Amino acid sequence: MAAELPVTVPHESVNDDSVKLVAWLVADGEVVSAGQPVAEVEGSKATFPVPSPHAGTVRLRAAVGDEVAVGAALCVVVVAGGVEAKAPSKNGSHAAVSPPPVAVPVLASGGGHPPDSDPARAVVENPQGGDPPPTPHQTTQRFSAAAQALVKQHGLDAALFRDLPLVRAADVQAKLAPPRTTTTEPAAFAAPAKAAAAYETVPLSRQKQTENRYLRDGGANVIPSQVSVLVPTGGLKDALAADPDGLSLTALAVFEAGRLLARYPELNGFYADRAHARYTDINIGFAVAGEFGLKVPVVRAADTKSAGAIAEEVRGLLAAYAENKLTPDQLAGGTFTVSDLSGEGIFALNPLIVKGQAAILGVGAEARLAPGGGAVFSLTLSFDHQLADGLLAARFLAELGERLRHHESSLRRRGAGAPRCEKCGRTVGEVRALTGHLMQTVNDDGDPARVCSLCVAGF
Amino acid sequence: MSPPELLAPPAPTAAHAGLRPGYARAFLIRGVEERLLGLFAQGKLFGTVHTCIGQEWTGVAVARALKPGDTLFSNHRCHGHYLAWTDDVDGLVAELMGRETGVCRGRGGSQHLCKDGFFSNGIQGGIVPVAAGLALGHKLAGRDAVSVVFIGDGTLGEGVLYETLNIASKWDLPLLVVLENNRYAQSTSQVQTLAGDIPARAEAFGIPALRSGTEDPARLLADAESAVAEVRTHGRPAFLEVETYRLMAHSKGDDDRDPAEVAAYRERDPLVRFAADEPAAAERMTREAAARIDAAVAKADAAPWTEAGPCDGPPPADSVRWGPTRIPEPDRAVTKIHAALRRAMAADERVVVIGEDIEGPYGGAFKVTKNLSIEFPGRVRNTPISEAAVVGIGNGLALGGFRPVCEIMFGDFLGLAFDQILNHAAKFRFMYGGQVSTPIVVRTPMGGRRGYGPTHSQSIEKHFLGIPDTRVLALHGRYDPGLVYDELFATLDRPTLVVENKLLYGLKVTDAAPAGFSYQHTDGPFPTTRLWPGGGPDLTVLCYGGLLPEAEAAAASLFDEDEVAAEVICPLQLYPFDPRPLVESVRRTGRLVVVEEGQAFAGFGAEAIAAVVEQVGRRVAVRRVGPPAAPIPACGPLEKAWLPTAPAVVRAAREVMADGR
């Protein structure tokens, strides 16, 4: 007797309800072994193979490009023969001697069976305290006691929550008073009353849709606010570039934010139902945008690691991004985010708070305020005003700026990599700060070279 | 019987041509051991050596009575037996010098040798049931082979010897027990420790006993031949006592015997007398032996130290994959396990089941082997109540190419068989240099809730965790136990202890999860199962085996009452432990409750928490739930209060949730 057993989409990421079928790794009718990958699917964070749990003949049930729900069948495997050969008449005799199953708590059977008693006669226990679902594949749902009471109190239709496996009181309350911000955007863009100009609609990439969902969800739960500070600098980027340990501004920002957040728990959590949910870990994500879309790999326990270790981890994560090999694990679990756009020449940015977080730090590029004047860069903190306020955010940024300045001066003191004027011993940054300019010449090799504008000597 | 009279006249030397090869081998053995003492003095050996100087003719005579295909088991004083059987001076010397070229790659050393059907172990008596198991293997396979085990008079104090004599006689096993009676156990005279008569011990079990001695090699040779012939022709055990004397210390520096007594025996030593009678022949034999020994030492000196590492590589580092758990044919666990054993026995002749009360119609205390003895005659055997011998015989069967399954009626009884698991099954592959493996399955029920009281209700698996080169599995009802056994028999490569919870037998195996949750498991054999809360977890609960139903009930209650979504992690393989599923879960939740039915102190939970702390870092809120530090009571209500239950898990969960905020 052959049986058709489904190969279903595994629950790979908590954020995905469905995945996209990217490729079949087997053909219809092909014989597969148990554990053999049959398809490659794409979730919001990574692509991954789906193995068949059974051995048998594959019958495909979806096409490349389809969105398939988590838990739904991608294909079925036809398994030949009964897996378990049973002795004849075995079932019959069991049915005859076994009492019908009785649902009792496990402990009720604690006493009194003689050692040689037949366990076949033991009570069949159902420790779930209720009937199991009629079929294991059916989507089942659970309401907490509080949620159940609310549903009853407001006479809500339970079907409103059919997408949620576990329904909490907060989920019911959200339906009772939906947040305003979530509804405005689709309304605004859904149908322009009078199209001023012709347009065509191009479906957004899956990546962009996921990103939008995240940011929309993140925004829905917060009252956003923002403060910025300007940090004076004598060339932090240059000092970092010369650092033999390979520190980067992103790594430094992650390092210092990690240490500061331990003292600013208001910025390391999220608002939840009139409460402040504080994360116990400090896991800092940093935004990366490029060929593979916007992604936020996470440096875990950033407050416990050295700047050097973070720099190395950031390099590793960037390398993984460049090869599109970031794993769901490397992208999950962020509690705070850094968006460092200092390499892009922008002055300041308005970073959007990520879902499930309270704040995000934006880092701007170094800029000269006036020709010949000092240089600055901006630090911007977008934060949830439900948990923090402008004063707290300002203090956070001021401390962070101070720490970055301290790094800059200590990097310069180390100075191993920073070239110095061969006469006065000043670095490029120091000369620039004193005179406001540097001279340039062409050396014997024909390459441009800087000249100290005080001593007219080489570096 | 009294020891040999010191004043009796020595037997005449029988230095005729027929004994010359035996003398040559005896001089080789003596030469090797004297050189070993020299090498020890030079610091070139590791550990100590136990020489058989004075006893050489025992091994020589028995080895000459055997033929290829026979198997030999020996003890700590094994060099002579080994050389008599293998003639492998190079392998022995290099082994004791810790070299890669040693017969066991330098892992075993002096007491743990293995080659061509020869096995020795340094535990007194423990190797006897292993020898009997291999004798059973010879018999089941229809091989015309004899299994010999050498013991000393000191071994007569070990109980497992008598368990084995009983079974060997009852089952007519081709086993020859050779007892070398050198009258001392280390430094203690048998006058102080031995009651009764030696051959009478064997005769009490219906085993014919012969008595011989090394003083008269011609007679010893004839006695050994007749003892082996008795076993081979009649297919039943025999017992040969060889009276002899050890001329050197038991080991090093532990000889308190009267020097006059030792000197008197030295005068009666067959090799000393042969050298007096035939000095030219003895001198030539000694010289030839010395040349071989010199060459062996030189070769070993030039060989590298052994670099044989651990049996298994490092644990996998990639992240785990989860798939939905589907159990297409829900059925009671006992039915599933029975069906799997039946499948294995039908598919593989090498699968043999032994244990107490397992034959039909009774079929075991929990009916797992019901009717299998009728369907597979001779391959399902009732044993006496002899747990150590049962597992030891299993070990011997495994060495003989079988796939033995030993049922221990209650897990509590495993203490009686612990030595067989710890010092035999688990050690063979490593200490014999990878030449053999021990594919044995030990099945046993554990757990309470049946009112069986302090010695029939325990969960003592923690005592069996962490023994290298073994595997410990704990079955549960949310991953098909039949599938576990299918996977086990398909991959069996090491001693595997399978813990079957007593209540599990009667429970239905299904993939049904509480509403809002689903069951999933990792890919690969012996997977970790998890109860996954839709929408993601706030808390991790670790359990295994019989406590999964309690953890499941706790997860449902925690959501209903507290809106806390718990992810229950339930590993099937407790050892070697793959912490990845647990670690990945705690990384998400930062909160962990561990629940176990056995004593939690130095238990599985402690080990799992250590793995979490090592890999997740600090700030994980943890609670352990276990029974009180007391034996498990029989009285129903008291037992119920003693055992960890769902409400206890819920209480601990509330504490860690409060910790984490």
JSON list of C-alpha atoms in Angstrom, two decimals, chain A residues 1 5-6 8-12 14 35 47-49 51 53-54 71 82-88 90-91 94 98 106-129 132-133 135-137 140-147 165-171 277-283 300-301 303-304 327 329, chain B residues 319-324 326 328-329 331-332 335-336 338-339 342-343 362 365-367 370 410 449-452 456 478 480 482 486 502-503 505-508 511-517 520-521 523 530 532-538 549-550 552-553 556-557 559-561 563-565 584 587-591 616 618-619 634 636 639-640 643 645 660-661:
[
{"chain": "A", "resi": 1, "resn": "MET", "atom": "CA", "xyz": [0.00, 0.00, 0.00]},
{"chain": "A", "resi": 5, "resn": "LEU", "atom": "CA", "xyz": [3.55, 12.03, 2.49]},
{"chain": "A", "resi": 6, "resn": "PRO", "atom": "CA", "xyz": [3.94, 15.80, 2.14]},
{"chain": "A", "resi": 8, "resn": "THR", "atom": "CA", "xyz": [6.23, 20.96, 3.74]},
{"chain": "A", "resi": 9, "resn": "VAL", "atom": "CA", "xyz": [7.81, 24.38, 4.03]},
{"chain": "A", "resi": 10, "resn": "PRO", "atom": "CA", "xyz": [9.66, 24.41, 7.37]},
{"chain": "A", "resi": 11, "resn": "HIS", "atom": "CA", "xyz": [9.25, 27.26, 9.80]},
{"chain": "A", "resi": 12, "resn": "GLU", "atom": "CA", "xyz": [12.69, 28.72, 9.21]},
{"chain": "A", "resi": 14, "resn": "VAL", "atom": "CA", "xyz": [9.74, 33.74, 12.76]},
{"chain": "A", "resi": 35, "resn": "GLY", "atom": "CA", "xyz": [17.05, 13.86, 3.99]},
{"chain": "A", "resi": 47, "resn": "THR", "atom": "CA", "xyz": [17.44, 31.16, 0.80]},
{"chain": "A", "resi": 48, "resn": "PHE", "atom": "CA", "xyz": [17.62, 27.61, 2.07]},
{"chain": "A", "resi": 49, "resn": "PRO", "atom": "CA", "xyz": [17.10, 24.07, 0.83]},
{"chain": "A", "resi": 51, "resn": "PRO", "atom": "CA", "xyz": [14.96, 18.28, 2.50]},
{"chain": "A", "resi": 53, "resn": "PRO", "atom": "CA", "xyz": [11.86, 13.72, 5.38]},
{"chain": "A", "resi": 54, "resn": "HIS", "atom": "CA", "xyz": [10.85, 10.57, 3.50]},
{"chain": "A", "resi": 71, "resn": "GLY", "atom": "CA", "xyz": [3.58, 24.41, 6.65]},
{"chain": "A", "resi": 82, "resn": "GLY", "atom": "CA", "xyz": [3.56, -0.19, 4.81]},
{"chain": "A", "resi": 83, "resn": "VAL", "atom": "CA", "xyz": [6.48, 1.09, 6.82]},
{"chain": "A", "resi": 84, "resn": "GLU", "atom": "CA", "xyz": [5.59, -1.11, 9.74]},
{"chain": "A", "resi": 85, "resn": "ALA", "atom": "CA", "xyz": [4.90, -4.74, 9.08]},
{"chain": "A", "resi": 86, "resn": "LYS", "atom": "CA", "xyz": [2.53, -5.87, 11.76]},
{"chain": "A", "resi": 87, "resn": "ALA", "atom": "CA", "xyz": [1.94, -9.33, 13.04]},
{"chain": "A", "resi": 88, "resn": "PRO", "atom": "CA", "xyz": [-1.43, -10.59, 11.83]},
{"chain": "A", "resi": 90, "resn": "LYS", "atom": "CA", "xyz": [-2.32, -7.92, 16.42]},
{"chain": "A", "resi": 91, "resn": "ASN", "atom": "CA", "xyz": [-4.62, -4.93, 16.12]},
{"chain": "A", "resi": 94, "resn": "HIS", "atom": "CA", "xyz": [-5.26, -5.13, 21.25]},
{"chain": "A", "resi": 98, "resn": "SER", "atom": "CA", "xyz": [-7.37, -2.49, 25.96]},
{"chain": "A", "resi": 106, "resn": "VAL", "atom": "CA", "xyz": [-0.49, 11.78, 34.17]},
{"chain": "A", "resi": 107, "resn": "LEU", "atom": "CA", "xyz": [-0.01, 11.62, 37.89]},
{"chain": "A", "resi": 108, "resn": "ALA", "atom": "CA", "xyz": [-3.28, 9.86, 38.51]},
{"chain": "A", "resi": 109, "resn": "SER", "atom": "CA", "xyz": [-1.64, 6.61, 37.49]},
{"chain": "A", "resi": 110, "resn": "GLY", "atom": "CA", "xyz": [1.13, 6.93, 40.06]},
{"chain": "A", "resi": 111, "resn": "GLY", "atom": "CA", "xyz": [0.36, 4.08, 42.38]},
{"chain": "A", "resi": 112, "resn": "GLY", "atom": "CA", "xyz": [-0.28, 0.49, 42.79]},
{"chain": "A", "resi": 113, "resn": "HIS", "atom": "CA", "xyz": [0.49, -1.49, 39.63]},
{"chain": "A", "resi": 114, "resn": "PRO", "atom": "CA", "xyz": [2.32, -4.73, 40.34]},
{"chain": "A", "resi": 115, "resn": "PRO", "atom": "CA", "xyz": [5.67, -4.95, 38.53]},
{"chain": "A", "resi": 116, "resn": "ASP", "atom": "CA", "xyz": [4.49, -7.62, 36.17]},
{"chain": "A", "resi": 117, "resn": "SER", "atom": "CA", "xyz": [1.30, -5.90, 35.12]},
{"chain": "A", "resi": 118, "resn": "ASP", "atom": "CA", "xyz": [0.87, -5.50, 31.41]},
{"chain": "A", "resi": 119, "resn": "PRO", "atom": "CA", "xyz": [1.52, -1.91, 30.41]},
{"chain": "A", "resi": 120, "resn": "ALA", "atom": "CA", "xyz": [-0.91, -2.50, 27.58]},
{"chain": "A", "resi": 121, "resn": "ARG", "atom": "CA", "xyz": [-3.54, -2.21, 30.26]},
{"chain": "A", "resi": 122, "resn": "ALA", "atom": "CA", "xyz": [-2.15, 1.06, 31.55]},
{"chain": "A", "resi": 123, "resn": "VAL", "atom": "CA", "xyz": [-4.34, 4.09, 31.21]},
{"chain": "A", "resi": 124, "resn": "VAL", "atom": "CA", "xyz": [-3.69, 5.99, 28.00]},
{"chain": "A", "resi": 125, "resn": "GLU", "atom": "CA", "xyz": [-2.89, 9.44, 29.17]},
{"chain": "A", "resi": 126, "resn": "ASN", "atom": "CA", "xyz": [-3.53, 12.70, 27.45]},
{"chain": "A", "resi": 127, "resn": "PRO", "atom": "CA", "xyz": [-1.37, 15.17, 29.29]},
{"chain": "A", "resi": 128, "resn": "GLN", "atom": "CA", "xyz": [-2.59, 18.07, 27.18]},
{"chain": "A", "resi": 129, "resn": "GLY", "atom": "CA", "xyz": [-5.64, 18.24, 29.36]},
{"chain": "A", "resi": 132, "resn": "PRO", "atom": "CA", "xyz": [-5.87, 16.72, 20.62]},
{"chain": "A", "resi": 133, "resn": "PRO", "atom": "CA", "xyz": [-6.81, 18.40, 17.37]},
{"chain": "A", "resi": 135, "resn": "THR", "atom": "CA", "xyz": [-5.98, 16.02, 12.53]},
{"chain": "A", "resi": 136, "resn": "PRO", "atom": "CA", "xyz": [-2.43, 17.04, 13.23]},
{"chain": "A", "resi": 137, "resn": "HIS", "atom": "CA", "xyz": [-2.13, 19.07, 10.02]},
{"chain": "A", "resi": 140, "resn": "THR", "atom": "CA", "xyz": [-4.82, 25.21, 15.38]},
{"chain": "A", "resi": 141, "resn": "GLN", "atom": "CA", "xyz": [-5.07, 28.24, 17.53]},
{"chain": "A", "resi": 142, "resn": "ARG", "atom": "CA", "xyz": [-4.82, 29.04, 21.18]},
{"chain": "A", "resi": 143, "resn": "PHE", "atom": "CA", "xyz": [-6.26, 32.02, 23.08]},
{"chain": "A", "resi": 144, "resn": "SER", "atom": "CA", "xyz": [-4.82, 32.95, 26.44]},
{"chain": "A", "resi": 145, "resn": "ALA", "atom": "CA", "xyz": [-7.34, 33.11, 29.24]},
{"chain": "A", "resi": 146, "resn": "ALA", "atom": "CA", "xyz": [-7.15, 36.92, 29.19]},
{"chain": "A", "resi": 147, "resn": "ALA", "atom": "CA", "xyz": [-7.58, 37.05, 25.41]},
{"chain": "A", "resi": 165, "resn": "PRO", "atom": "CA", "xyz": [-1.44, 30.67, 16.29]},
{"chain": "A", "resi": 166, "resn": "LEU", "atom": "CA", "xyz": [-1.17, 32.13, 19.79]},
{"chain": "A", "resi": 167, "resn": "VAL", "atom": "CA", "xyz": [-3.52, 35.00, 20.67]},
{"chain": "A", "resi": 168, "resn": "ARG", "atom": "CA", "xyz": [-2.69, 37.25, 23.61]},
{"chain": "A", "resi": 169, "resn": "ALA", "atom": "CA", "xyz": [-4.76, 40.00, 25.24]},
{"chain": "A", "resi": 170, "resn": "ALA", "atom": "CA", "xyz": [-2.66, 42.59, 23.44]},
{"chain": "A", "resi": 171, "resn": "ASP", "atom": "CA", "xyz": [-3.63, 41.11, 20.07]},
{"chain": "A", "resi": 277, "resn": "ALA", "atom": "CA", "xyz": [10.08, 45.68, 27.39]},
{"chain": "A", "resi": 278, "resn": "ARG", "atom": "CA", "xyz": [13.80, 45.78, 28.08]},
{"chain": "A", "resi": 279, "resn": "TYR", "atom": "CA", "xyz": [16.12, 43.46, 26.23]},
{"chain": "A", "resi": 280, "resn": "THR", "atom": "CA", "xyz": [18.48, 41.55, 28.48]},
{"chain": "A", "resi": 281, "resn": "ASP", "atom": "CA", "xyz": [21.09, 41.39, 25.72]},
{"chain": "A", "resi": 282, "resn": "ILE", "atom": "CA", "xyz": [22.60, 44.22, 23.76]},
{"chain": "A", "resi": 283, "resn": "ASN", "atom": "CA", "xyz": [22.72, 43.05, 20.16]},
{"chain": "A", "resi": 300, "resn": "ARG", "atom": "CA", "xyz": [25.60, 39.99, 19.51]},
{"chain": "A", "resi": 301, "resn": "ALA", "atom": "CA", "xyz": [26.39, 40.95, 23.08]},
{"chain": "A", "resi": 303, "resn": "ASP", "atom": "CA", "xyz": [28.66, 45.34, 25.28]},
{"chain": "A", "resi": 304, "resn": "THR", "atom": "CA", "xyz": [30.86, 42.38, 26.15]},
{"chain": "A", "resi": 327, "resn": "THR", "atom": "CA", "xyz": [22.34, 33.43, 7.59]},
{"chain": "A", "resi": 329, "resn": "ASP", "atom": "CA", "xyz": [20.82, 33.73, 12.60]},
{"chain": "B", "resi": 319, "resn": "SER", "atom": "CA", "xyz": [23.07, 25.82, 12.51]},
{"chain": "B", "resi": 320, "resn": "VAL", "atom": "CA", "xyz": [20.31, 23.27, 12.90]},
{"chain": "B", "resi": 321, "resn": "ARG", "atom": "CA", "xyz": [17.41, 22.75, 10.49]},
{"chain": "B", "resi": 322, "resn": "TRP", "atom": "CA", "xyz": [13.91, 22.01, 11.66]},
{"chain": "B", "resi": 323, "resn": "GLY", "atom": "CA", "xyz": [11.22, 20.13, 9.78]},
{"chain": "B", "resi": 324, "resn": "PRO", "atom": "CA", "xyz": [7.65, 19.39, 10.80]},
{"chain": "B", "resi": 326, "resn": "ARG", "atom": "CA", "xyz": [4.66, 13.83, 11.00]},
{"chain": "B", "resi": 328, "resn": "PRO", "atom": "CA", "xyz": [1.52, 8.87, 9.84]},
{"chain": "B", "resi": 329, "resn": "GLU", "atom": "CA", "xyz": [0.50, 5.83, 11.88]},
{"chain": "B", "resi": 331, "resn": "ASP", "atom": "CA", "xyz": [0.23, 3.70, 17.73]},
{"chain": "B", "resi": 332, "resn": "ARG", "atom": "CA", "xyz": [1.30, 2.72, 21.20]},
{"chain": "B", "resi": 335, "resn": "THR", "atom": "CA", "xyz": [3.87, -1.72, 19.56]},
{"chain": "B", "resi": 336, "resn": "LYS", "atom": "CA", "xyz": [6.23, 0.53, 17.63]},
{"chain": "B", "resi": 338, "resn": "HIS", "atom": "CA", "xyz": [8.22, -4.38, 19.12]},
{"chain": "B", "resi": 339, "resn": "ALA", "atom": "CA", "xyz": [7.64, -3.90, 15.40]},
{"chain": "B", "resi": 342, "resn": "ARG", "atom": "CA", "xyz": [10.93, -7.59, 14.63]},
{"chain": "B", "resi": 343, "resn": "ARG", "atom": "CA", "xyz": [11.94, -5.76, 11.46]},
{"chain": "B", "resi": 362, "resn": "TYR", "atom": "CA", "xyz": [5.78, -13.78, 28.75]},
{"chain": "B", "resi": 365, "resn": "ALA", "atom": "CA", "xyz": [8.19, -7.33, 31.90]},
{"chain": "B", "resi": 366, "resn": "PHE", "atom": "CA", "xyz": [6.86, -4.73, 29.48]},
{"chain": "B", "resi": 367, "resn": "LYS", "atom": "CA", "xyz": [6.02, -7.10, 26.59]},
{"chain": "B", "resi": 370, "resn": "LYS", "atom": "CA", "xyz": [6.39, -10.60, 22.86]},
{"chain": "B", "resi": 410, "resn": "PHE", "atom": "CA", "xyz": [14.57, -2.26, 35.04]},
{"chain": "B", "resi": 449, "resn": "ARG", "atom": "CA", "xyz": [4.82, 7.03, 38.32]},
{"chain": "B", "resi": 450, "resn": "ARG", "atom": "CA", "xyz": [4.13, 3.32, 38.70]},
{"chain": "B", "resi": 451, "resn": "GLY", "atom": "CA", "xyz": [4.61, 3.03, 42.46]},
{"chain": "B", "resi": 452, "resn": "TYR", "atom": "CA", "xyz": [7.46, 0.54, 42.20]},
{"chain": "B", "resi": 456, "resn": "HIS", "atom": "CA", "xyz": [12.44, 0.06, 40.44]},
{"chain": "B", "resi": 478, "resn": "ARG", "atom": "CA", "xyz": [6.64, 12.67, 19.75]},
{"chain": "B", "resi": 480, "resn": "ASP", "atom": "CA", "xyz": [8.48, 7.49, 16.37]},
{"chain": "B", "resi": 482, "resn": "GLY", "atom": "CA", "xyz": [10.24, 2.48, 15.92]},
{"chain": "B", "resi": 486, "resn": "ASP", "atom": "CA", "xyz": [15.39, 1.49, 12.51]},
{"chain": "B", "resi": 502, "resn": "LYS", "atom": "CA", "xyz": [7.90, 2.99, 31.61]},
{"chain": "B", "resi": 503, "resn": "LEU", "atom": "CA", "xyz": [4.84, 5.14, 30.99]},
{"chain": "B", "resi": 505, "resn": "TYR", "atom": "CA", "xyz": [5.16, 2.01, 26.51]},
{"chain": "B", "resi": 506, "resn": "GLY", "atom": "CA", "xyz": [1.42, 2.48, 26.93]},
{"chain": "B", "resi": 507, "resn": "LEU", "atom": "CA", "xyz": [1.18, 5.96, 25.44]},
{"chain": "B", "resi": 508, "resn": "LYS", "atom": "CA", "xyz": [0.16, 6.62, 21.88]},
{"chain": "B", "resi": 511, "resn": "ASP", "atom": "CA", "xyz": [2.58, 14.26, 16.32]},
{"chain": "B", "resi": 512, "resn": "ALA", "atom": "CA", "xyz": [-0.37, 15.98, 17.99]},
{"chain": "B", "resi": 513, "resn": "ALA", "atom": "CA", "xyz": [0.62, 19.24, 19.67]},
{"chain": "B", "resi": 514, "resn": "PRO", "atom": "CA", "xyz": [-1.46, 21.51, 21.91]},
{"chain": "B", "resi": 515, "resn": "ALA", "atom": "CA", "xyz": [-3.46, 24.06, 19.90]},
{"chain": "B", "resi": 516, "resn": "GLY", "atom": "CA", "xyz": [-1.28, 26.95, 18.80]},
{"chain": "B", "resi": 517, "resn": "PHE", "atom": "CA", "xyz": [1.88, 24.82, 18.96]},
{"chain": "B", "resi": 520, "resn": "GLN", "atom": "CA", "xyz": [9.20, 19.80, 14.76]},
{"chain": "B", "resi": 521, "resn": "HIS", "atom": "CA", "xyz": [12.48, 17.95, 14.77]},
{"chain": "B", "resi": 523, "resn": "ASP", "atom": "CA", "xyz": [17.24, 16.58, 10.44]},
{"chain": "B", "resi": 530, "resn": "ARG", "atom": "CA", "xyz": [10.85, 20.84, 19.78]},
{"chain": "B", "resi": 532, "resn": "TRP", "atom": "CA", "xyz": [7.24, 25.28, 18.75]},
{"chain": "B", "resi": 533, "resn": "PRO", "atom": "CA", "xyz": [4.88, 28.07, 19.77]},
{"chain": "B", "resi": 534, "resn": "GLY", "atom": "CA", "xyz": [3.36, 29.83, 16.74]},
{"chain": "B", "resi": 535, "resn": "GLY", "atom": "CA", "xyz": [4.75, 33.37, 16.64]},
{"chain": "B", "resi": 536, "resn": "GLY", "atom": "CA", "xyz": [7.97, 32.56, 18.42]},
{"chain": "B", "resi": 537, "resn": "PRO", "atom": "CA", "xyz": [9.08, 31.79, 21.97]},
{"chain": "B", "resi": 538, "resn": "ASP", "atom": "CA", "xyz": [9.65, 33.88, 25.10]},
{"chain": "B", "resi": 549, "resn": "PRO", "atom": "CA", "xyz": [4.27, 15.24, 28.37]},
{"chain": "B", "resi": 550, "resn": "GLU", "atom": "CA", "xyz": [4.83, 17.31, 31.53]},
{"chain": "B", "resi": 552, "resn": "GLU", "atom": "CA", "xyz": [4.05, 20.03, 26.97]},
{"chain": "B", "resi": 553, "resn": "ALA", "atom": "CA", "xyz": [1.32, 20.52, 29.56]},
{"chain": "B", "resi": 556, "resn": "ALA", "atom": "CA", "xyz": [0.03, 25.03, 27.25]},
{"chain": "B", "resi": 557, "resn": "SER", "atom": "CA", "xyz": [-0.71, 26.25, 30.76]},
{"chain": "B", "resi": 559, "resn": "PHE", "atom": "CA", "xyz": [0.35, 30.47, 27.55]},
{"chain": "B", "resi": 560, "resn": "ASP", "atom": "CA", "xyz": [-3.20, 30.18, 28.87]},
{"chain": "B", "resi": 561, "resn": "GLU", "atom": "CA", "xyz": [-2.45, 31.71, 32.24]},
{"chain": "B", "resi": 563, "resn": "GLU", "atom": "CA", "xyz": [0.65, 34.58, 27.91]},
{"chain": "B", "resi": 564, "resn": "VAL", "atom": "CA", "xyz": [4.21, 33.22, 27.92]},
{"chain": "B", "resi": 565, "resn": "ALA", "atom": "CA", "xyz": [5.13, 31.26, 24.80]},
{"chain": "B", "resi": 584, "resn": "GLU", "atom": "CA", "xyz": [19.93, 28.58, 19.42]},
{"chain": "B", "resi": 587, "resn": "ARG", "atom": "CA", "xyz": [19.89, 32.85, 22.23]},
{"chain": "B", "resi": 588, "resn": "ARG", "atom": "CA", "xyz": [16.39, 33.91, 21.21]},
{"chain": "B", "resi": 589, "resn": "THR", "atom": "CA", "xyz": [14.73, 33.75, 24.61]},
{"chain": "B", "resi": 590, "resn": "GLY", "atom": "CA", "xyz": [17.48, 34.39, 27.17]},
{"chain": "B", "resi": 591, "resn": "ARG", "atom": "CA", "xyz": [15.48, 32.27, 29.62]},
{"chain": "B", "resi": 616, "resn": "VAL", "atom": "CA", "xyz": [25.40, 32.12, 24.72]},
{"chain": "B", "resi": 618, "resn": "ARG", "atom": "CA", "xyz": [26.13, 35.79, 30.34]},
{"chain": "B", "resi": 619, "resn": "ARG", "atom": "CA", "xyz": [22.71, 37.07, 31.33]},
{"chain": "B", "resi": 634, "resn": "ALA", "atom": "CA", "xyz": [6.60, 3.92, 46.67]},
{"chain": "B", "resi": 636, "resn": "GLY", "atom": "CA", "xyz": [1.44, 6.99, 45.46]},
{"chain": "B", "resi": 639, "resn": "GLU", "atom": "CA", "xyz": [5.77, 9.67, 44.76]},
{"chain": "B", "resi": 640, "resn": "LYS", "atom": "CA", "xyz": [3.54, 12.18, 43.00]},
{"chain": "B", "resi": 643, "resn": "LEU", "atom": "CA", "xyz": [8.39, 13.76, 40.86]},
{"chain": "B", "resi": 645, "resn": "THR", "atom": "CA", "xyz": [5.53, 17.86, 37.13]},
{"chain": "B", "resi": 660, "resn": "GLY", "atom": "CA", "xyz": [14.52, 38.57, 32.82]},
{"chain": "B", "resi": 661, "resn": "ARG", "atom": "CA", "xyz": [12.42, 41.74, 33.14]}
]
